Coordinates of N, CA and C in Angstrom, one line a residue:
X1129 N -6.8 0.2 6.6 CA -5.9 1.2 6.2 C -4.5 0.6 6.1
X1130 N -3.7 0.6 5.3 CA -2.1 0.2 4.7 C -1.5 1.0 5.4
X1131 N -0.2 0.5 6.2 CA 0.6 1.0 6.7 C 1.5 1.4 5.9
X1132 N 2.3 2.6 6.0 CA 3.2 2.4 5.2 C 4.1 1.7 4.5
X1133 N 4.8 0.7 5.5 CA 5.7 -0.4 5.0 C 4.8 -1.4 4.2
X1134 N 3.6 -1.5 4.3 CA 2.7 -2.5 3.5 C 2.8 -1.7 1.9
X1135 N 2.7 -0.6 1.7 CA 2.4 -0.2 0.4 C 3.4 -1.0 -0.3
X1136 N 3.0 -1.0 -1.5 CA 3.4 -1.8 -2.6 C 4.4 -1.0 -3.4
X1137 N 5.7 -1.2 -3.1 CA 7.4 -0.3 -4.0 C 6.8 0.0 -5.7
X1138 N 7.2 0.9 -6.4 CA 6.4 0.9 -7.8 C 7.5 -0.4 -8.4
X1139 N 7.0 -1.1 -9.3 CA 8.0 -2.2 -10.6 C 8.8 -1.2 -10.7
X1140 N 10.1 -1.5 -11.0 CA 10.6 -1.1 -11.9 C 11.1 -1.9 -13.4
X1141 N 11.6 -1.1 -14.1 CA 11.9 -2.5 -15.7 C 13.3 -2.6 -15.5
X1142 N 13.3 -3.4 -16.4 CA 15.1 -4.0 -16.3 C 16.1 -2.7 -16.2
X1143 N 15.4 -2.3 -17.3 CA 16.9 -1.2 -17.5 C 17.1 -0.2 -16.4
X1144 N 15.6 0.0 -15.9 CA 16.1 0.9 -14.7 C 16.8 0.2 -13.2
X1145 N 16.6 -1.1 -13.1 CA 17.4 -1.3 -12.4 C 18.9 -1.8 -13.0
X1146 N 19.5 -1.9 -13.9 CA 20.6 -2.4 -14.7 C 21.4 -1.4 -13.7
X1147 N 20.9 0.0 -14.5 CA 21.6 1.4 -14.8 C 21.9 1.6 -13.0
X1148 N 20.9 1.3 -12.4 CA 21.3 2.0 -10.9 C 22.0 0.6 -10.2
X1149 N 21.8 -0.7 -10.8 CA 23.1 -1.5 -10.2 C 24.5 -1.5 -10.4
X1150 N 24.9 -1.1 -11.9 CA 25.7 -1.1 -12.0 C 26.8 0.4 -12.3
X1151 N 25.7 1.9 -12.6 CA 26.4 3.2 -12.1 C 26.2 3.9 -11.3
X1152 N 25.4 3.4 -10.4 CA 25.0 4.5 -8.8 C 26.2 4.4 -8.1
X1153 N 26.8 5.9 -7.6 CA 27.8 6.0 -7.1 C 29.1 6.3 -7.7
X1154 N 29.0 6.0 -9.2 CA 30.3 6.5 -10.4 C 29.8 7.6 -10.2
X1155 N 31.3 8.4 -10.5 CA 31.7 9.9 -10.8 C 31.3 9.8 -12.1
X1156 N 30.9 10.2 -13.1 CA 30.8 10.2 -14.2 C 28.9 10.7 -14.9
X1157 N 29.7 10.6 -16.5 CA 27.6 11.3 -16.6 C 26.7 10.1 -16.5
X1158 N 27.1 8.7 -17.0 CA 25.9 7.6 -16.2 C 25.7 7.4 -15.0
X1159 N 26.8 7.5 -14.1 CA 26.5 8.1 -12.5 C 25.4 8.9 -11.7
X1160 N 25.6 9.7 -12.8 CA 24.8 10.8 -12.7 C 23.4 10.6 -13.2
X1161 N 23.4 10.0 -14.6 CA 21.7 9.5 -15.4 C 21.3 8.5 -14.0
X1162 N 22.0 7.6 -13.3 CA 21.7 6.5 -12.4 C 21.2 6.9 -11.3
X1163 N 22.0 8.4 -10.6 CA 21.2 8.7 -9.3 C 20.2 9.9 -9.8
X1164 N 19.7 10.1 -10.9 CA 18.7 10.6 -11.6 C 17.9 10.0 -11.1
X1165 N 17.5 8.6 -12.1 CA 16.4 7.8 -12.6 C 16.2 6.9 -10.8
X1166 N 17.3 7.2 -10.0 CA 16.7 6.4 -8.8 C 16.0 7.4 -7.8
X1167 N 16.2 8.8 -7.9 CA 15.8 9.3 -7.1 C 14.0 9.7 -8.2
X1168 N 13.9 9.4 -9.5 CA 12.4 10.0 -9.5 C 11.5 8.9 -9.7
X1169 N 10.6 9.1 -9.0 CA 9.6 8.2 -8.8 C 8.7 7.9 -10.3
X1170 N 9.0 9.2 -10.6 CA 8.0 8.6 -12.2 C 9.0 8.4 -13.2
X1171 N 10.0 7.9 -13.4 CA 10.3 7.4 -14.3 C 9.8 6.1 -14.7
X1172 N 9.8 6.4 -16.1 CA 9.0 4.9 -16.7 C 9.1 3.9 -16.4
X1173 N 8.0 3.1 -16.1 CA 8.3 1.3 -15.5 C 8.3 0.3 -16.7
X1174 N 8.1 1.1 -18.3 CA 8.3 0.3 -19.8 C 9.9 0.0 -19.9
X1175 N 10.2 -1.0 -19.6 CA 11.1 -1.1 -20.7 C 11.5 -1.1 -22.1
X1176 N 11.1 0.4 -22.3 CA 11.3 0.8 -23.7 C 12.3 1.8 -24.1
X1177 N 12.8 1.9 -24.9 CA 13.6 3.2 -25.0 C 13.2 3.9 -25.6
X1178 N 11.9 3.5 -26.5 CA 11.0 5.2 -27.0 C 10.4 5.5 -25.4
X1179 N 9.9 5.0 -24.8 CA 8.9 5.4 -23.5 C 9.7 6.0 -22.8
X1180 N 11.4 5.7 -22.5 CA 12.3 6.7 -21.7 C 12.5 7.9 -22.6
X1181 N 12.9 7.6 -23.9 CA 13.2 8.6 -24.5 C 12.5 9.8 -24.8
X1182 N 11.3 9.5 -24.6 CA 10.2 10.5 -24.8 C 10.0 11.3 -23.3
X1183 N 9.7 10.3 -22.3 CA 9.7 11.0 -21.2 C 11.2 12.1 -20.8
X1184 N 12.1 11.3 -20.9 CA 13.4 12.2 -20.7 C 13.2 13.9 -21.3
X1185 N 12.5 13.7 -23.0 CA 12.6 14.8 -23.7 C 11.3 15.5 -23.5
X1186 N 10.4 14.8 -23.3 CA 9.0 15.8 -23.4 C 8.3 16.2 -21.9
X1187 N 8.8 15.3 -21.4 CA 8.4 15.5 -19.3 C 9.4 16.0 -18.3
X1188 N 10.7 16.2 -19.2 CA 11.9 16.5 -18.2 C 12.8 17.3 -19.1
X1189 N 12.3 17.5 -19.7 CA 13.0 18.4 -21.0 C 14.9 18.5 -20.5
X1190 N 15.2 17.3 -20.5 CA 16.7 16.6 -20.1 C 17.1 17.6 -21.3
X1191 N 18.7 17.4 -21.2 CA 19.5 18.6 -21.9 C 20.3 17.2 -22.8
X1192 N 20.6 18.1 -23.9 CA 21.0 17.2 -25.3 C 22.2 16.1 -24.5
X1193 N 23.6 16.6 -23.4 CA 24.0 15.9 -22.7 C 23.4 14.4 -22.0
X1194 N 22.5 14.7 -21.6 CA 21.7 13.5 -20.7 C 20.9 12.7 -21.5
X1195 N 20.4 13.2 -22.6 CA 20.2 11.9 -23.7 C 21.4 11.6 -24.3
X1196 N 21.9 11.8 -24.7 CA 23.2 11.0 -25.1 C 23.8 10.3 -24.2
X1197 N 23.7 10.5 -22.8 CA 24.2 9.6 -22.1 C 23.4 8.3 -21.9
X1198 N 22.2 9.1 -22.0 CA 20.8 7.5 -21.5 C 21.1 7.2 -23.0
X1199 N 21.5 7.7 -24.4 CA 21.8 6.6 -25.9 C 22.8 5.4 -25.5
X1200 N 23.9 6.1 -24.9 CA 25.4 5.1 -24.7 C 24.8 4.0 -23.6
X1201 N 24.4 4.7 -22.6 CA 23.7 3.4 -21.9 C 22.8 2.8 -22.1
X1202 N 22.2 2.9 -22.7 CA 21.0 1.9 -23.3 C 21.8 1.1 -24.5
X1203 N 22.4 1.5 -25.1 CA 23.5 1.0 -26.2 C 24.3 -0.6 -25.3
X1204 N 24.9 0.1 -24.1 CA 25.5 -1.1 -23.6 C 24.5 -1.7 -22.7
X1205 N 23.2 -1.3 -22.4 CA 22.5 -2.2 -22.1 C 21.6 -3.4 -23.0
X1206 N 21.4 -2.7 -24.3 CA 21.2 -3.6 -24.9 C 22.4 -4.6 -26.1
X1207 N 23.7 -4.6 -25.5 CA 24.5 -5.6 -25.3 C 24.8 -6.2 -24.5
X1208 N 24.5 -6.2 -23.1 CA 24.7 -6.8 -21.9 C 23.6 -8.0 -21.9

């Protein structure tokens, strides 16, 4: 039997850690998308932005605000 601490943390993909290294803790709406995506466990482990985008809209029916903010950050993530 696995102890707790033995269980295996889920992957996560780049972007999800990008977003929660560098807005966790802003005041702001990526602050906000950051302590989202860290507190749910099923957000997607694809680094994709159809696979977030889809989950955001069809599994969490996020509000036109919060995709627009996961557009702008994913925008500067994929300039970073």
């Amino acid at each position: 039997m696995m102890r707790y601490m033995e269980r295996e943390k889920p992957k996560r993909n780049t972007f999800h850690r990008w977003v929660v290294k560098c807005f966790l803790g802003h005041d702001d709406p990526a602050g906000d998308l950051a302590y989202d995506m860290a507190r749910d466990a099923y957000f997607p482990e694809e680094d994709s932005y159809d696979a977030i985008y889809d989950y955001l809209v069809y599994q969490r029916e996020a509000s036109q605000e919060c995709i627009d903010v996961f557009k702008a950050v994913w925008a500067k993530y994929a300039r970073a």
